[in-house]
Short mmCIF file of C-alpha atoms in Angstrom, two decimals:
data_model
loop_
_atom_site.label_atom_id
_atom_site.label_comp_id
_atom_site.label_asym_id
_atom_site.label_seq_id
_atom_site.Cartn_x
_atom_site.Cartn_y
_atom_site.Cartn_z
CA MET A 29 2.88 9.91 0.86
CA CYS A 30 -0.03 9.07 3.68
CA GLY A 31 0.09 5.52 5.67
CA ILE A 32 -3.01 3.63 5.45
CA VAL A 33 -4.02 0.57 7.48
CA GLY A 34 -7.03 -1.44 7.49
CA LEU A 35 -8.08 -4.72 9.28
CA PHE A 36 -11.11 -6.95 8.58
CA LEU A 37 -11.36 -9.84 11.57
CA LYS A 38 -12.77 -13.21 10.27
CA ASP A 39 -12.46 -14.89 13.57
CA SER A 40 -14.91 -13.58 16.43
CA ARG A 41 -12.48 -13.79 18.96
CA LEU A 42 -10.19 -11.07 18.15
CA GLU A 43 -12.81 -8.61 18.21
CA PRO A 44 -12.10 -7.20 21.34
CA GLN A 45 -8.55 -6.27 20.12
CA LEU A 46 -9.45 -4.49 17.00
CA GLY A 47 -8.55 -1.21 18.47
CA GLN A 48 -5.01 -1.90 20.03
CA LEU A 49 -4.26 -3.74 16.90
CA LEU A 50 -5.41 -1.41 14.32
CA SER A 51 -4.01 1.32 16.81
CA ASP A 52 -0.25 -0.12 16.65
CA MET A 53 -0.44 -0.27 13.04
CA LEU A 54 -1.33 3.17 12.52
CA ILE A 55 1.21 4.40 15.11
CA THR A 56 4.02 2.10 13.06
CA MET A 57 3.20 4.74 9.51
CA THR A 58 3.32 7.68 11.46
CA ASP A 59 6.13 8.79 9.46
CA ARG A 60 4.23 8.06 6.05
CA GLY A 61 2.05 11.09 7.39
CA PRO A 62 2.31 13.54 10.64
CA ASP A 63 0.18 15.97 9.71
CA SER A 64 -3.58 14.39 10.58
CA ALA A 65 -4.92 10.91 12.03
CA GLY A 66 -8.11 9.15 11.68
CA ILE A 67 -9.72 5.88 12.27
CA ALA A 68 -13.11 4.33 11.38
CA ILE A 69 -14.27 1.10 13.59
CA TYR A 70 -17.08 -0.82 12.83
CA GLY A 71 -18.08 -1.81 16.19
CA SER A 72 -21.40 -3.73 17.26
CA ALA A 73 -24.86 -2.82 15.72
CA THR A 74 -27.82 -2.39 18.08
CA GLU A 75 -30.99 -3.81 16.41
CA GLY A 76 -33.08 -0.53 15.80
CA LYS A 77 -30.52 1.86 16.26
CA ALA A 78 -28.15 4.26 14.91
CA LYS A 79 -25.17 5.93 15.46
CA VAL A 80 -23.44 9.49 14.34
CA THR A 81 -20.35 10.65 15.59
CA ILE A 82 -19.79 14.54 15.77
CA GLN A 83 -16.82 16.38 16.16
CA SER A 84 -16.64 19.86 17.53
CA ALA A 85 -13.72 22.61 18.13
CA LYS A 86 -15.46 23.60 21.13
CA PRO A 87 -16.92 19.94 22.86
CA ASN A 88 -17.12 21.66 26.18
CA ILE A 89 -19.70 24.13 24.91
CA ASP A 90 -21.46 22.07 22.19
CA PHE A 91 -21.38 18.99 23.87
CA ALA A 92 -22.76 20.33 27.19
CA ASP A 93 -26.32 19.62 27.79
CA LEU A 94 -26.77 18.22 24.26
CA GLU A 95 -28.96 15.39 25.27
CA ARG A 96 -31.34 17.53 26.96
CA ASP A 97 -31.76 20.25 23.93
CA LEU A 98 -31.77 17.07 21.49
CA ALA A 99 -34.98 15.93 24.10
CA GLU A 100 -36.44 19.20 23.47
CA ALA A 101 -36.04 19.58 19.62
CA GLY A 102 -37.94 16.35 19.86
CA LEU A 103 -35.13 13.96 19.40
CA PRO A 104 -34.61 11.54 21.98
CA ALA A 105 -30.82 10.49 21.69
CA ARG A 106 -28.00 9.14 23.95
CA VAL A 107 -24.82 10.99 23.97
CA ALA A 108 -21.32 9.59 24.70
CA ARG A 109 -18.74 11.56 24.63
CA LYS A 110 -14.64 11.32 23.77
CA SER A 111 -12.42 14.15 23.63
CA THR A 112 -13.38 16.51 20.62
CA HIS A 113 -15.92 13.75 19.28
CA ALA A 114 -19.45 12.23 20.51
CA VAL A 115 -21.37 9.42 19.64
CA ILE A 116 -25.24 10.07 19.65
CA ALA A 117 -27.33 6.89 19.67
CA VAL A 118 -30.83 7.16 18.15
CA ALA A 119 -33.46 5.21 16.96
CA ALA A 120 -32.58 4.10 13.37
CA ALA A 121 -35.88 5.81 12.10
CA ARG A 122 -34.54 9.01 13.40
CA LEU A 123 -31.52 8.57 11.91
CA ALA A 124 -32.33 11.24 8.87
CA ASP A 125 -33.31 13.72 11.59
CA VAL A 126 -30.36 13.86 13.36
CA ARG A 127 -28.33 16.45 10.54
CA SER A 128 -31.35 18.69 10.30
CA VAL A 129 -32.01 19.26 14.24
CA LEU A 130 -28.16 19.42 14.58
CA ALA A 131 -27.81 22.61 12.38
CA ALA A 132 -30.61 24.30 14.35
CA ILE A 133 -29.47 23.78 17.74
CA ARG A 134 -25.54 23.16 16.93
CA PRO A 135 -24.82 24.75 13.86
CA ASP A 136 -20.56 24.44 14.76
CA VAL A 137 -21.21 20.71 14.87
CA ARG A 138 -19.68 18.59 11.85
CA ILE A 139 -20.57 15.02 11.34
CA MET A 140 -17.89 12.55 10.96
CA GLY A 141 -20.26 9.63 9.84
CA SER A 142 -23.14 7.67 10.56
CA GLY A 143 -24.77 4.33 10.46
CA ASP A 144 -25.36 0.97 12.13
CA SER A 145 -22.06 0.52 13.38
CA VAL A 146 -19.24 2.51 12.40
CA GLU A 147 -18.06 5.37 14.43
CA ILE A 148 -14.89 7.69 13.42
CA TYR A 149 -12.33 9.48 15.09
CA LYS A 150 -10.09 12.14 13.52
CA GLU A 151 -8.37 14.92 14.26
CA VAL A 152 -4.91 16.89 13.24
CA GLY A 153 -1.84 15.70 15.12
CA LEU A 154 0.18 12.56 15.36
CA PRO A 155 -1.48 9.24 15.38
CA LYS A 156 -0.18 8.26 18.61
CA ASP A 157 -2.02 11.52 20.33
CA VAL A 158 -5.45 10.86 18.10
CA VAL A 159 -5.52 7.19 19.23
CA ALA A 160 -4.63 8.66 22.96
CA ARG A 161 -7.39 11.08 23.00
CA PHE A 162 -9.82 8.89 21.85
CA ASP A 163 -9.22 5.97 23.18
CA VAL A 164 -8.97 3.78 20.65
CA ARG A 165 -7.14 0.42 21.91
CA SER A 166 -10.17 0.07 24.14
CA MET A 167 -12.53 -0.19 21.23
CA SER A 168 -13.66 -3.66 19.76
CA GLY A 169 -15.25 -4.27 16.51
CA THR A 170 -15.42 -6.28 13.27
CA HIS A 171 -13.31 -4.25 11.22
CA GLY A 172 -12.01 -1.04 10.39
CA ILE A 173 -9.74 1.30 8.39
CA GLY A 174 -7.11 4.16 9.66
CA HIS A 175 -5.05 6.97 8.16
CA THR A 176 -1.88 9.26 8.29
CA ARG A 177 -2.13 12.06 6.23
CA MET A 178 0.63 13.95 4.55
CA ALA A 179 -1.43 16.45 3.13
CA THR A 180 -1.28 17.00 -0.97
CA GLU A 181 -4.61 18.44 -1.55
CA SER A 182 -6.84 20.68 0.87
CA ALA A 183 -5.70 21.89 4.39
CA VAL A 184 -4.65 20.16 7.11
CA THR A 185 -8.26 20.19 9.27
CA THR A 186 -9.96 17.94 10.87
CA LEU A 187 -12.36 18.05 8.13
CA GLY A 188 -9.71 17.35 5.77
CA ALA A 189 -8.42 14.18 7.56
CA HIS A 190 -9.40 10.62 6.42
CA PRO A 191 -11.39 8.61 6.90
CA PHE A 192 -13.98 10.48 4.59
CA SER A 193 -17.62 9.21 4.98
CA THR A 194 -20.23 10.01 2.66
CA GLY A 195 -22.98 7.43 3.26
CA SER A 196 -24.43 5.73 5.70
CA ASP A 197 -21.76 2.96 7.19
CA GLN A 198 -19.20 3.71 4.30
CA CYS A 199 -15.89 5.35 4.99
CA LEU A 200 -13.00 5.50 2.53
CA VAL A 201 -9.15 6.13 3.38
CA HIS A 202 -6.67 7.26 0.32
CA ASN A 203 -2.86 7.35 -0.53
CA GLY A 204 -1.97 9.37 -3.98
CA SER A 205 -3.92 12.09 -5.38
CA LEU A 206 -6.62 12.71 -8.24
CA SER A 207 -6.43 14.51 -11.12
CA ASN A 208 -10.44 14.55 -11.88
CA HIS A 209 -11.67 15.41 -8.57
CA ASN A 210 -13.17 18.87 -9.91
CA ASN A 211 -15.14 17.53 -12.87
CA LEU A 212 -16.07 14.75 -10.58
CA ARG A 213 -17.08 16.87 -7.72
CA ARG A 214 -19.35 19.06 -10.48
CA ASP A 215 -21.08 15.98 -11.76
CA LEU A 216 -21.53 14.30 -8.31
CA THR A 217 -23.13 17.86 -7.18
CA ARG A 218 -25.24 17.59 -9.65
CA GLU A 219 -26.48 14.20 -8.78
CA GLY A 220 -27.20 15.37 -5.11
CA MET A 221 -24.20 14.64 -3.30
CA ALA A 222 -22.82 17.07 -0.76
CA PHE A 223 -19.25 18.06 -0.05
CA GLU A 224 -17.50 19.59 3.08
CA THR A 225 -13.68 20.20 1.85
CA GLN A 226 -12.16 20.78 -1.13
CA ASN A 227 -10.22 17.07 -0.82
CA ASP A 228 -10.08 14.84 -3.67
CA SER A 229 -10.22 11.78 -1.36
CA GLU A 230 -13.56 13.18 -0.46
CA VAL A 231 -14.73 13.30 -3.59
CA ALA A 232 -13.70 9.61 -4.06
CA ALA A 233 -15.61 8.56 -1.17
CA ALA A 234 -18.94 10.44 -2.35
CA TYR A 235 -18.35 8.79 -5.90
CA LEU A 236 -18.10 5.15 -4.18
CA THR A 237 -21.33 6.16 -2.21
CA ALA A 238 -23.17 7.35 -5.66
CA GLU A 239 -22.51 4.48 -7.06
CA MET A 240 -23.77 2.17 -4.17
CA ALA A 241 -26.62 4.24 -3.89
CA LYS A 242 -27.48 3.32 -7.82
CA GLY A 243 -27.35 -0.50 -6.11
CA LYS A 244 -23.93 -1.89 -6.91
CA ASP A 245 -22.21 -3.85 -4.29
CA LEU A 246 -18.64 -2.35 -2.45
CA GLY A 247 -16.69 -4.88 -5.05
CA GLU A 248 -19.14 -3.32 -8.32
CA ALA A 249 -18.51 0.74 -7.12
CA LEU A 250 -14.52 -0.22 -6.84
CA THR A 251 -14.73 -1.66 -10.21
CA SER A 252 -16.78 1.37 -11.53
CA ALA A 253 -13.77 3.65 -9.68
CA LEU A 254 -11.58 2.43 -11.81
CA ASP A 255 -12.93 3.52 -14.73
CA ASP A 256 -14.27 6.86 -13.71
CA LEU A 257 -11.37 8.18 -11.31
CA ASP A 258 -8.03 9.67 -12.55
CA GLY A 259 -5.14 9.93 -11.22
CA PHE A 260 -3.35 7.94 -8.23
CA PHE A 261 -4.59 5.80 -6.04
CA THR A 262 -4.76 3.10 -3.49
CA PHE A 263 -8.21 3.12 -1.56
CA VAL A 264 -9.43 0.96 1.56
CA VAL A 265 -12.89 0.93 1.91
CA GLY A 266 -15.26 -0.29 5.04
CA THR A 267 -19.11 -0.51 4.66
CA LYS A 268 -21.02 -2.05 7.32
CA SER A 269 -19.98 -5.71 6.59
CA GLY A 270 -17.54 -5.31 3.98
CA PHE A 271 -14.01 -4.31 3.31
CA GLY A 272 -12.27 -3.35 0.06
CA VAL A 273 -8.98 -2.81 -1.52
CA VAL A 274 -8.34 -1.18 -5.07
CA ARG A 275 -5.17 0.32 -6.55
CA ASP A 276 -4.88 2.32 -9.62
CA PRO A 277 -3.63 1.13 -12.73
CA ILE A 278 -0.47 2.17 -12.32
CA ALA A 279 0.06 1.49 -9.11
CA CYS A 280 2.93 3.31 -7.65
CA LYS A 281 1.44 3.84 -4.42
CA PRO A 282 2.54 1.23 -1.97
CA ALA A 283 0.44 -1.76 -0.48
CA VAL A 284 1.06 -4.78 1.05
CA MET A 285 -1.84 -7.40 2.11
CA ALA A 286 -1.82 -9.98 4.35
CA GLU A 287 -4.23 -12.92 4.97
CA THR A 288 -4.54 -15.49 7.87
CA ASP A 289 -7.87 -17.68 9.00
CA GLN A 290 -8.35 -14.92 11.39
CA TYR A 291 -8.37 -11.66 9.44
CA VAL A 292 -7.46 -9.83 6.40
CA ALA A 293 -5.20 -6.85 7.08
CA PHE A 294 -3.77 -3.87 4.86
CA GLY A 295 -0.54 -1.66 5.24
CA SER A 296 0.97 0.91 3.04
CA GLU A 297 4.04 -0.80 4.38
CA TYR A 298 5.12 -4.27 5.66
CA ARG A 299 6.13 -2.66 8.73
CA ALA A 300 2.46 -1.99 9.79
CA LEU A 301 1.80 -5.53 9.61
CA VAL A 302 4.40 -7.25 11.52
CA SER A 303 2.44 -7.13 15.24
CA LEU A 304 -0.64 -8.94 14.18
CA PRO A 305 -0.98 -12.17 15.54
CA GLY A 306 0.19 -14.92 13.07
CA ILE A 307 2.10 -12.45 10.70
CA GLU A 308 4.85 -15.32 10.49
CA ASP A 309 2.46 -17.39 8.96
CA ALA A 310 0.36 -15.40 6.78
CA ARG A 311 -0.09 -15.26 3.12
CA VAL A 312 1.77 -11.99 2.47
CA TRP A 313 0.90 -10.25 -0.91
CA GLU A 314 1.30 -7.13 -3.07
CA PRO A 315 -2.07 -6.44 -4.61
CA GLU A 316 -2.39 -5.89 -8.25
CA PRO A 317 -2.86 -2.93 -10.17
CA ALA A 318 -6.71 -2.17 -11.14
CA THR A 319 -7.76 -5.42 -9.27
CA VAL A 320 -10.52 -5.21 -6.55
CA TYR A 321 -10.49 -7.06 -3.52
CA PHE A 322 -13.36 -7.27 -1.36
CA TRP A 323 -14.30 -9.20 1.64
CA ASP A 324 -17.91 -9.27 3.28
CA HIS A 325 -19.31 -10.72 6.22
CA GLU A 326 -22.42 -11.27 5.00
CA LYS A 327 -21.36 -13.11 1.99
CA ALA A 328 -19.09 -14.94 4.07
CA ALA A 329 -21.85 -16.32 6.33
CA MET B 131 29.85 -14.00 12.80
CA ARG B 132 28.32 -10.09 14.23
CA VAL B 133 24.82 -10.32 15.23
CA PHE B 134 22.69 -7.57 15.11
CA ASP B 135 18.96 -7.40 16.27
CA LEU B 136 17.16 -4.52 14.90
CA VAL B 137 14.66 -4.47 18.04
CA LYS B 138 17.51 -3.67 20.50
CA THR B 139 20.26 -2.13 18.13
CA PRO B 140 19.62 1.10 15.70
CA LEU B 141 20.08 0.16 12.10
CA ARG B 142 22.83 3.20 11.83
CA GLU B 143 24.76 1.07 13.62
CA LEU B 144 24.56 -1.98 11.41
CA ASN B 145 24.94 0.12 8.12
CA SER B 146 27.73 1.80 10.08
CA ALA B 147 29.59 -1.54 11.00
CA LEU B 148 29.16 -2.71 7.35
CA HIS B 149 30.59 0.49 6.27
CA ALA B 150 33.52 0.06 8.85
CA ILE B 151 34.96 -3.17 7.12
CA ALA B 152 38.62 -2.47 5.84
CA PRO B 153 39.65 -3.85 2.71
CA GLY B 154 41.31 -7.50 3.30
CA ARG B 155 39.20 -7.67 6.68
CA ASN B 156 38.15 -11.39 7.33
CA ASP B 157 35.21 -10.85 10.06
CA THR B 158 32.87 -10.07 7.37
CA ASN B 159 29.60 -11.76 8.36
CA PHE B 160 26.81 -10.37 9.46
CA GLU B 161 23.42 -11.63 10.75
CA VAL B 162 20.33 -9.44 11.08
CA ILE B 163 17.46 -10.63 12.97
CA ASN B 164 14.12 -9.21 13.70
CA PRO B 165 14.21 -6.44 10.62
CA ARG B 166 10.39 -5.68 10.87
CA GLY B 167 10.48 -3.96 7.53
CA SER B 168 12.78 -1.47 8.52
CA HIS B 169 14.11 0.51 5.69
CA ALA B 170 17.59 0.85 3.87
CA VAL B 171 18.87 -2.35 5.78
CA ALA B 172 22.44 -3.06 4.78
CA VAL B 173 22.70 -0.29 2.10
CA GLY B 174 25.86 0.91 0.65
CA ILE B 175 28.00 -2.05 1.32
CA ASP B 176 31.52 -1.57 -0.29
CA GLN B 177 33.25 -4.80 0.38
CA PRO B 178 33.08 -8.43 -0.03
CA VAL B 179 30.77 -8.94 3.40
CA THR B 180 27.88 -11.15 3.59
CA VAL B 181 24.85 -10.65 5.37
CA ASP B 182 22.00 -12.89 5.94
CA VAL B 183 18.65 -11.05 6.97
CA ARG B 184 16.18 -13.08 8.73
CA GLY B 185 12.59 -11.58 8.22
CA SER B 186 11.16 -9.19 5.57
CA VAL B 187 12.48 -5.82 4.93
CA GLY B 188 10.96 -2.54 3.27
CA TYR B 189 12.33 0.07 1.60
CA TYR B 190 15.47 0.13 -0.25
CA CYS B 191 17.33 -3.22 1.15
CA ALA B 192 20.89 -3.44 0.03
CA GLY B 193 20.86 -0.38 -2.22
CA MET B 194 24.22 0.86 -4.34
CA ASN B 195 25.70 -2.79 -2.96
CA ASP B 196 29.13 -3.17 -4.12
CA GLY B 197 30.38 -6.72 -3.98
CA GLY B 198 28.36 -7.53 -0.58
CA THR B 199 26.50 -10.96 -1.04
CA ILE B 200 23.13 -10.02 0.97
CA THR B 201 20.20 -12.96 1.63
CA VAL B 202 17.11 -11.58 2.82
CA HIS B 203 15.21 -14.85 4.40
CA GLY B 204 11.89 -13.31 3.91
CA SER B 205 10.38 -10.45 1.43
CA ALA B 206 11.42 -7.28 0.47
CA GLY B 207 9.65 -3.87 -0.05
CA PRO B 208 10.38 -1.46 -2.90
CA GLY B 209 13.12 -0.97 -4.52
CA VAL B 210 15.21 -3.68 -3.37
CA ALA B 211 19.05 -3.52 -4.68
CA GLN B 212 18.89 -0.32 -6.17
CA ASN B 213 21.50 0.86 -8.00
CA MET B 214 23.65 -2.53 -7.65
CA MET B 215 27.15 -1.77 -8.73
CA SER B 216 28.53 -5.63 -8.19
CA GLY B 217 27.67 -8.35 -5.52
CA THR B 218 24.79 -10.80 -5.26
CA VAL B 219 21.57 -9.64 -3.36
CA ILE B 220 18.76 -12.84 -2.98
CA ILE B 221 15.44 -12.56 -1.60
CA GLU B 222 14.35 -15.76 -0.71
CA GLY B 223 10.44 -14.09 -0.89
CA ASP B 224 9.13 -11.77 -3.08
CA ALA B 225 10.04 -8.31 -3.61
CA SER B 226 7.98 -5.17 -4.38
CA GLN B 227 8.02 -2.57 -6.74
CA TYR B 228 11.45 -1.37 -8.65
CA ALA B 229 13.23 -4.40 -7.64
CA GLY B 230 17.11 -4.06 -9.06
CA ALA B 231 16.38 -0.42 -10.60
CA THR B 232 18.93 1.66 -12.45
CA GLY B 233 21.40 -1.41 -11.36
CA ARG B 234 24.64 -1.23 -12.95
CA GLY B 235 26.25 -4.64 -11.93
CA GLY B 236 25.86 -7.69 -9.97
CA LEU B 237 23.30 -10.31 -9.49
CA LEU B 238 19.61 -9.87 -7.89
CA VAL B 239 17.84 -13.50 -7.44
CA ILE B 240 14.37 -12.96 -6.70
CA LYS B 241 13.06 -16.63 -5.54
CA GLY B 242 9.41 -15.29 -5.16
CA ASN B 243 7.29 -12.53 -7.66
CA ALA B 244 8.44 -9.36 -8.29
CA ALA B 245 5.93 -6.68 -8.52
CA SER B 246 5.93 -3.57 -11.31
CA ARG B 247 9.02 -1.88 -12.62
CA CYS B 248 11.38 -4.67 -11.93
CA GLY B 249 14.31 -3.68 -13.55
CA ILE B 250 13.52 -0.40 -14.45
CA SER B 251 16.30 1.54 -16.23
CA MET B 252 18.66 -1.12 -15.26
CA LYS B 253 22.04 -0.65 -16.61
CA GLY B 254 24.10 -3.76 -16.72
CA ILE B 255 22.84 -5.46 -13.62
CA ASP B 256 21.72 -9.25 -13.97
CA ILE B 257 18.06 -10.13 -12.42
CA VAL B 258 16.63 -13.81 -12.28
CA VAL B 259 12.97 -13.85 -10.83
CA HIS B 260 11.89 -17.53 -10.21
CA GLY B 261 8.35 -16.06 -10.00
CA SER B 262 6.74 -13.74 -12.16
CA ILE B 263 7.15 -10.06 -12.69
CA GLY B 264 4.47 -6.72 -12.62
CA HIS B 265 3.72 -4.37 -15.45
CA MET B 266 6.59 -2.18 -16.87
CA SER B 267 9.31 -4.48 -15.84
CA ALA B 268 12.57 -3.16 -17.61
CA PHE B 269 11.37 0.17 -18.79
CA MET B 270 14.25 1.90 -20.45
CA GLY B 271 16.33 -0.96 -19.73
CA GLN B 272 20.15 -0.19 -21.17
CA SER B 273 22.22 -3.23 -20.42
CA GLY B 274 22.12 -6.56 -18.49
CA HIS B 275 19.62 -9.66 -18.45
CA LEU B 276 16.34 -9.99 -16.91
CA VAL B 277 15.27 -13.57 -16.67
CA VAL B 278 11.71 -14.42 -15.59
CA LEU B 279 10.48 -18.21 -14.92
CA GLY B 280 7.23 -16.92 -14.45
CA ASP B 281 5.19 -14.54 -16.07
CA ALA B 282 5.40 -10.64 -17.30
CA GLY B 283 2.87 -8.15 -16.75
CA ASP B 284 1.83 -5.22 -19.47
CA ALA B 285 4.22 -3.24 -21.33
CA LEU B 286 7.59 -5.17 -20.34
CA GLY B 287 10.38 -3.81 -21.97
CA ASP B 288 9.11 -0.58 -22.76
CA SER B 289 11.48 1.84 -24.28
CA LEU B 290 14.16 -0.80 -24.03
CA TYR B 291 17.61 0.13 -25.11
CA GLU B 292 19.87 -2.94 -25.13
CA ALA B 293 18.80 -4.87 -22.00
CA LYS B 294 18.31 -8.58 -23.01
CA LEU B 295 15.02 -9.93 -21.33
CA PHE B 296 14.55 -13.63 -20.97
CA VAL B 297 10.61 -14.94 -20.15
CA ARG B 298 9.97 -18.39 -19.76
CA GLY B 299 5.84 -17.74 -19.32
CA THR B 300 3.54 -15.45 -20.91
CA VAL B 301 3.84 -11.59 -21.46
CA LYS B 302 0.88 -9.60 -20.83
CA SER B 303 1.79 -7.07 -23.59
CA LEU B 304 4.89 -5.78 -25.08
CA GLY B 305 5.86 -2.01 -24.37
CA ALA B 306 6.77 0.45 -26.94
CA ASP B 307 9.92 -0.70 -29.17
CA CYS B 308 10.43 -4.00 -27.31
CA ILE B 309 9.94 -7.22 -29.62
CA GLU B 310 10.50 -10.67 -29.39
CA LYS B 311 13.67 -11.60 -30.52
CA GLU B 312 15.77 -14.95 -32.05
CA MET B 313 17.35 -16.87 -29.33
CA ARG B 314 20.73 -17.40 -30.82
CA PRO B 315 23.07 -20.35 -29.18
CA GLU B 316 25.29 -17.00 -27.45
CA HIS B 317 21.64 -15.96 -25.75
CA LEU B 318 21.34 -19.84 -24.92
CA GLN B 319 24.49 -19.82 -23.46
CA LYS B 320 24.21 -17.00 -21.70
CA LEU B 321 20.76 -18.03 -19.81
CA ALA B 322 22.29 -21.28 -19.06
CA GLU B 323 25.41 -19.55 -17.11
CA LEU B 324 22.46 -17.11 -15.18
CA LEU B 325 20.20 -19.75 -13.89
CA GLU B 326 23.30 -21.95 -12.82
CA LYS B 327 24.19 -18.37 -10.54
CA ALA B 328 20.96 -17.65 -9.34
CA ASP B 329 20.51 -21.86 -8.26
CA VAL B 330 17.65 -22.68 -10.79
CA GLN B 331 17.36 -26.50 -11.34
CA GLY B 332 15.67 -28.35 -13.98
CA ILE B 333 14.60 -25.32 -16.32
CA ARG B 334 16.46 -25.75 -19.85
CA PRO B 335 17.22 -22.53 -21.59
CA GLU B 336 15.45 -23.47 -24.50
CA GLU B 337 12.05 -22.74 -22.32
CA PHE B 338 12.58 -19.46 -22.62
CA LYS B 339 11.87 -16.46 -25.33
CA ARG B 340 14.17 -13.41 -25.76
CA TYR B 341 12.82 -10.00 -25.84
CA GLY B 342 14.73 -6.64 -26.97
CA SER B 343 14.66 -3.72 -28.63
CA ALA B 344 13.84 -3.22 -32.32
CA ARG B 345 15.94 0.10 -32.08
CA LYS B 346 13.26 2.58 -33.35
CA LEU B 347 13.24 4.99 -30.84
CA TYR B 348 16.85 5.06 -30.19
CA ASN B 349 17.25 8.54 -32.06
CA PHE B 350 13.75 11.01 -32.41
CA ASN B 351 11.80 10.31 -35.88
CA ILE B 352 8.90 12.17 -36.70
CA ASP B 353 7.55 8.84 -37.87
CA ASN B 354 7.58 7.04 -34.54
CA ALA B 355 6.13 10.05 -32.45
CA ASP B 356 2.97 7.94 -31.90
CA ALA B 357 5.11 5.56 -29.98
CA TYR B 358 6.95 7.33 -27.48
#
């Protein structure tokens, strides 16, 4: 089944509440998928700085002295730990080096996502526990997406949890199952994309990353996905400033959206939206099949 | 009037109370507040009770209704009034997928829009949608009437049996074996009756087109294999 939520704020006064609102939305969707949960939050970007969210199965060992070891490897960085995850802040120009340095000094550490503003936290377990261990409620930001998983493709592991991030500041959550993900994975691997799981949703994320690398914006990449991805899907995706939703042409995976002057919200069910401010007066609708919905802070500005 | 606040009272208590109504009782008016998208609100009613739900519901509201009158003063999630036997279900807002699916009788009125698969496999239910409906509506519809004041999405009436479909707006495409049919006096009369029951004002039956089965898929015929 899986449960998806997403919240894109138009009114900056709500930004301090983003983590709180998104947490409540996600926890409400627990019974759609109790296997694992994850959340991606787009916070404020710092000029010239980039962030990398990492995860470790043995954080006490891997995260101890990480700042010092990174510096010794020639990569000055700040490390902020949260439970099994940590966010490494580095100079944007050095972002590409983080992966290779980590592979050398901390080979067991996994990269959840990176970019100017995104932080990604995901683990196996119930949404309420995942939300608590990463203190998601205290996080502020401009937009975010969340997922609670009922596994149908690939194992119940931290890496198999959503969101999947395959490009800078890009991430995707998925409800459904793809039928042509193995073929697509082969094609994308040939194009240079790397995969960390056998999960179909990771292929969808990588597909969008590859399309955007060709110069498409998120809306255009989602339109291409309708032609190239086969199977059932409701996707909610985030980019640095954008938020998109698309459903396959059969559209049997549930989706409901709400829009007010303050926000655009997505939920697998209306229940996920009932606590949002002003929901009583929101425009609430079910997204059409094979139709791309897309909002962008930069385009709106 | 008994009021159930679903923030304070478990859903099971509401449904148990609805099921405990004995024939001939007169304390049959219920109000449900704060449904907050709950699933399975007011399912399995088998007495002529009246339920007013103040807010939006989730999956399977008013399922299997047999004789009740259920009004949702909000929108409904997937599967509203699924397998209704008799009675009336009114949705003041929109309905999600497969509204009225497999319904055997009664009347479902959706004052907003319905999403995909409205009336799928309908078996005698009457459905009146004031707005538009999504794709694959009335798929394998066997009997009953689907009335749409707005537009219909792709593949209307795919593999239709004897359900009668009336659409006032445009139809994006017709499904396999579904064709436009002549509107005869008995159809206009039935349509007028349904519009009146569904509280539709100022719209005449003559504004609708009728769609039904070409009856070519009833029995397997190798010449029709491509149409399946």
